[in-house]
Short mmCIF file of C-alpha atoms and ligand atoms in Angstrom, two decimals:
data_model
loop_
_atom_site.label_atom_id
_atom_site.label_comp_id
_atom_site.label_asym_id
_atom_site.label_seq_id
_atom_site.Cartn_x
_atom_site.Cartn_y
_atom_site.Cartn_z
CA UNK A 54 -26.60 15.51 -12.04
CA UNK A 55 -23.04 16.53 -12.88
CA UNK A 56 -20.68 13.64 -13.62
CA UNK A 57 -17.06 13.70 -12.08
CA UNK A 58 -14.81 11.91 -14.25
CA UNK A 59 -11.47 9.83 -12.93
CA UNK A 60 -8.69 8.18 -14.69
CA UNK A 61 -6.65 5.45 -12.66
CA UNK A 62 -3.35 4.40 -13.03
CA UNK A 63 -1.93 1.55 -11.47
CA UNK A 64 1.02 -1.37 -12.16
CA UNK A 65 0.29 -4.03 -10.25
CA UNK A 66 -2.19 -5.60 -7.58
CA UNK A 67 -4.72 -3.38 -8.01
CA UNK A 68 -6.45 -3.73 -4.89
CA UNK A 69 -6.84 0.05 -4.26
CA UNK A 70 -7.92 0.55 -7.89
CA UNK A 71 -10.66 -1.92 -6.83
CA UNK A 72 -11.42 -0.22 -3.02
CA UNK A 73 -12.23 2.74 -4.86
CA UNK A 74 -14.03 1.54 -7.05
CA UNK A 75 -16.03 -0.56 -4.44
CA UNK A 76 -16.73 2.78 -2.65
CA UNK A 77 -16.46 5.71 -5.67
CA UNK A 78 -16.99 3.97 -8.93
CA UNK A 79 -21.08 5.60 -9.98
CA UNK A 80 -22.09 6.63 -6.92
CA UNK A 81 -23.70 9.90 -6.16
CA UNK A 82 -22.30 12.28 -3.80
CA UNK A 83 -24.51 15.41 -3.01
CA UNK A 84 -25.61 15.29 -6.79
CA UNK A 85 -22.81 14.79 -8.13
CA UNK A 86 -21.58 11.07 -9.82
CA UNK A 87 -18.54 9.78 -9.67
CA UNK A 88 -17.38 7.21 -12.50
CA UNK A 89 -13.97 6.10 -13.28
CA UNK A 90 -13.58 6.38 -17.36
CA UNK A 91 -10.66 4.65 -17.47
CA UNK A 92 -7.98 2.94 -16.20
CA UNK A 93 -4.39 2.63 -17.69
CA UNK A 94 -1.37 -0.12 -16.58
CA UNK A 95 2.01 -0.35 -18.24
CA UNK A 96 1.87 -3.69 -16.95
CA UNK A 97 -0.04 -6.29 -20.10
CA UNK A 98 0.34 -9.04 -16.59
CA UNK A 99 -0.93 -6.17 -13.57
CA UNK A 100 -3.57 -8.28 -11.71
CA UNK A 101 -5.63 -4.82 -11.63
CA UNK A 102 -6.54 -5.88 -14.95
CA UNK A 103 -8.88 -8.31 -14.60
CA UNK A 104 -10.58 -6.61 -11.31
CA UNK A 105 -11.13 -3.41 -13.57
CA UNK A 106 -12.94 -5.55 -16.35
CA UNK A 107 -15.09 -7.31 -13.53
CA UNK A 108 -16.89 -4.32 -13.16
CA UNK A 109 -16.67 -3.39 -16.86
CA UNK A 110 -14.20 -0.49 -16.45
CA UNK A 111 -11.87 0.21 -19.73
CA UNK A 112 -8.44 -0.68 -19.08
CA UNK A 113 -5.89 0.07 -21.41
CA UNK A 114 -2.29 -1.38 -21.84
CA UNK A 115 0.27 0.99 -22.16
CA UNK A 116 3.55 -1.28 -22.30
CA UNK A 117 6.44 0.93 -21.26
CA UNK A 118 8.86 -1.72 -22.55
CA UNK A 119 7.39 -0.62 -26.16
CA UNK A 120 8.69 3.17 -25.79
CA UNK A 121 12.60 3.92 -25.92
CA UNK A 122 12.52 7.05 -23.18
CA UNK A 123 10.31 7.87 -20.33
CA UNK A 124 9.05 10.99 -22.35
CA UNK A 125 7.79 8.98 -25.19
CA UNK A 126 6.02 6.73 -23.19
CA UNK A 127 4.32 9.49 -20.86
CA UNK A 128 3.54 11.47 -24.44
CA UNK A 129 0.96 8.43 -24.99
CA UNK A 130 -0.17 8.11 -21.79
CA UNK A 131 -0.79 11.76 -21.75
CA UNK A 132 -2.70 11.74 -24.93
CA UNK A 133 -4.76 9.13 -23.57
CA UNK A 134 -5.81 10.61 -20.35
CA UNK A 135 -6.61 13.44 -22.15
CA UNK A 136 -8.85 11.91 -24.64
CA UNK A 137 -11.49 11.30 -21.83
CA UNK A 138 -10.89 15.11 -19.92
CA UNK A 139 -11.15 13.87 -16.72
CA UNK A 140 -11.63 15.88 -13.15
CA UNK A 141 -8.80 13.82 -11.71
CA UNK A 142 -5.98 11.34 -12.66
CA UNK A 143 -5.53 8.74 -9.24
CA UNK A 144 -2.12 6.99 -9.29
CA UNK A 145 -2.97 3.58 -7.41
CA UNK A 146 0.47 1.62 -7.19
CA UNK A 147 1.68 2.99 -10.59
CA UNK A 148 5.25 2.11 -10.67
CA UNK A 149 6.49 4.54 -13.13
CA UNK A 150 8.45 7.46 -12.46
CA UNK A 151 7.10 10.45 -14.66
CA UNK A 152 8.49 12.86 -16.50
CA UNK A 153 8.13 16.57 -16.88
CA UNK A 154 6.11 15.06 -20.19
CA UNK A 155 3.34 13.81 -17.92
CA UNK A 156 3.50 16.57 -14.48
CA UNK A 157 3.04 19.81 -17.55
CA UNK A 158 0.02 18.70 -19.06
CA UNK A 159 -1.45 16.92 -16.28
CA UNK A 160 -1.92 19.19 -13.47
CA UNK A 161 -4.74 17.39 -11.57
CA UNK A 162 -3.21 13.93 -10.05
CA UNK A 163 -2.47 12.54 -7.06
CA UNK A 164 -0.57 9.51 -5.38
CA UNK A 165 -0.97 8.06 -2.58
CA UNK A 166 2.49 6.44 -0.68
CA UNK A 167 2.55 4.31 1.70
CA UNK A 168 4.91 5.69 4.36
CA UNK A 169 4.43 9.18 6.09
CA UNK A 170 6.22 11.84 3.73
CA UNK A 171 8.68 13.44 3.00
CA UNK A 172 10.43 10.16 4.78
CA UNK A 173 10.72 7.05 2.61
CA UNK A 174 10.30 7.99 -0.89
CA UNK A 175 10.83 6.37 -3.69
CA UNK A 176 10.35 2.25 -3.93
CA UNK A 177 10.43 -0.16 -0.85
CA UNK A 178 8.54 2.72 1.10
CA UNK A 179 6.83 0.34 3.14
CA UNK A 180 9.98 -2.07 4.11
CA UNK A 181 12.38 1.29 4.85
CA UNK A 182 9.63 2.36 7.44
CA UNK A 183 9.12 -1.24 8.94
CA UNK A 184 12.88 -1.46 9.26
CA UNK A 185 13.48 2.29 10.77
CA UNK A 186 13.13 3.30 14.51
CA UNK A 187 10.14 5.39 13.83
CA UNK A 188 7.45 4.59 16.55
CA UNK A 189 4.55 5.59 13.90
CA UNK A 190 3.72 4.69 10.31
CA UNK A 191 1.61 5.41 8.01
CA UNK A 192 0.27 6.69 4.51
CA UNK A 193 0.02 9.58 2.61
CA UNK A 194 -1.75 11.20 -0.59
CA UNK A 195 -0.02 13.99 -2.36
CA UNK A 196 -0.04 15.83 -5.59
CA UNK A 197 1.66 15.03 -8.03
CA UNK A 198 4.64 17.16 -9.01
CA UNK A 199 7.99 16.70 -10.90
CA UNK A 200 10.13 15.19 -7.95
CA UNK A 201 9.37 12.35 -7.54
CA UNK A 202 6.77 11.79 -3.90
CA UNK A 203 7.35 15.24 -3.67
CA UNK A 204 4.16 17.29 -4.30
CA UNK A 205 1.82 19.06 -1.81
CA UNK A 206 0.60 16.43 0.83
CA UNK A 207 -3.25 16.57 0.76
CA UNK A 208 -3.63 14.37 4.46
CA UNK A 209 -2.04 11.63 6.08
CA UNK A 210 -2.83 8.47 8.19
CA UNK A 211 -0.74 7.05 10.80
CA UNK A 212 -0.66 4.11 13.66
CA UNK A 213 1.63 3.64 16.50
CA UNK A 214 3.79 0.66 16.49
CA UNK A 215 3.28 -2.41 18.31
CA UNK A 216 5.90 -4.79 17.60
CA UNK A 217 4.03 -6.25 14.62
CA UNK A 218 5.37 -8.87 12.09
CA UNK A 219 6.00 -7.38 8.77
CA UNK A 220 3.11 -9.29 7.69
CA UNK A 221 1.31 -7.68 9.98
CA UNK A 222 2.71 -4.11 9.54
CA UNK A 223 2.08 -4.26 5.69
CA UNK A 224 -1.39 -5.28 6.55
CA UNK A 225 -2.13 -1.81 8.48
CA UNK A 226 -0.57 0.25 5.92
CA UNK A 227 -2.87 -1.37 3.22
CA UNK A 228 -5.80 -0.82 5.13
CA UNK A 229 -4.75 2.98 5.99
CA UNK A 230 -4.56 3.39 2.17
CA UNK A 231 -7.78 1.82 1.85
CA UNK A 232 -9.37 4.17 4.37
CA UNK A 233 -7.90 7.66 3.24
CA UNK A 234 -7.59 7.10 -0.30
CA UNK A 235 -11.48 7.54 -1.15
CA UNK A 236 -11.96 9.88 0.82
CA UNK A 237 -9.25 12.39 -0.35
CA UNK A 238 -10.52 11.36 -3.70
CA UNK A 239 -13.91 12.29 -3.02
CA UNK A 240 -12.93 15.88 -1.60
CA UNK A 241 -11.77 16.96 -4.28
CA UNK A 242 -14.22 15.85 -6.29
CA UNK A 243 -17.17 16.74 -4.58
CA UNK A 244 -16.63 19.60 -2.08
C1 GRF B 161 0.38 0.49 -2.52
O1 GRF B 161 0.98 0.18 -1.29
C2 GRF B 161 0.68 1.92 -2.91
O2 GRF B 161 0.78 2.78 -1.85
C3 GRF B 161 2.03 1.76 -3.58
O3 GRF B 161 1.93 0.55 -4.29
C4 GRF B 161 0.98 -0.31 -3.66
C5 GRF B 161 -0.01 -0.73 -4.68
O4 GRF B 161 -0.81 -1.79 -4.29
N1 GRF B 161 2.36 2.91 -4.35
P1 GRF B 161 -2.11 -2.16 -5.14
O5 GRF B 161 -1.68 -2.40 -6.59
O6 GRF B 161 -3.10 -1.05 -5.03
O7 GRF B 161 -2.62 -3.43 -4.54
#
């Protein structure tokens, strides 16, 4: 049984951190296992946290407010992905932007954004699409690569609009995320 290794890193909420761990974290694909190593916040308050520890997953803290440039903090978080060699580093709501630091000595990661790229980049993705004119919406996973949301796009999910609330709107995004995420995820890994 070969073991697939993944390091998270997330901010915040953490509720795709814990979908994939629901439907990734040491289960066995074609004889190969999945496990998530690690996870990393630069958030000491990120709700993700405590849903990590819940199914005894390592977190570690990585306070950004600790490190006086972008490339000092990404040289630690760097060294610390690297510690545990994984297969693949997942960004899961990781609101950082990252440096050239981080995108030269980690070549395998990926994001995944919530509006259909290249439109919306950057922060507020999911508000800019609910307030443009575009009929669809959607999500997408992509490499990534120095610019920021800019990296190859691995696949995409979209829904046609229907006059929802934003409530509503933010809702169907989340649960495209949840949907494509492991899956991409588990491409890579396994195929
Ligand atoms: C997601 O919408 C993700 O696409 C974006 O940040 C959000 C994170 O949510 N980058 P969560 O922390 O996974 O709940």
């Amino acid at each position: 049984m070969s073991l697939k290794k993944l390091v998270v890193l997330f901010s915040g909420e953490g509720t795709n951190l814990e979908n994939i761990i629901k439907k990734l974290h040491k289960k066995e694909f074609e004889g190969k296992k999945i496990e998530i190593v690690k996870a990393i916040t630069n958030n000491p308050h990120a709700k993700g946290i405590e849903k990590a520890k819940n199914y005894e997953i390592e977190v570690e803290v990585i306070d950004h407010r600790n490190f006086s440039s972008r490339e000092e903090f990404d040289e630690i978080l760097v060294k610390s992905i690297k510690k545990v060699n994984p297969h693949l580093v997942i960004l899961a709501g990781f609101m950082r932007i990252l440096s050239p630091v981080f995108t030269s000595n980690i070549k395998n990661a990926i994001n995944i954004h919530p509006s259909l790229l290249p439109l919306f980049k950057g922060a507020n993705a999911i508000k800019k699409s609910f307030e443009s004119q575009m009929k669809v919406a959607g999500v997408t996973v992509h490499r990534v690569s120095d610019e920021l949301d800019s990296g190859e796009i691995l696949d995409q999910r979209c829904f046609h609009r229907d006059n929802e609330s934003f409530e509503e709107f933010e809702k169907k995004i989340h649960q495209l995320e949840y949907e494509l995420y492991p899956k991409v995820i588990k491409n890579l890994l396994i195929n």
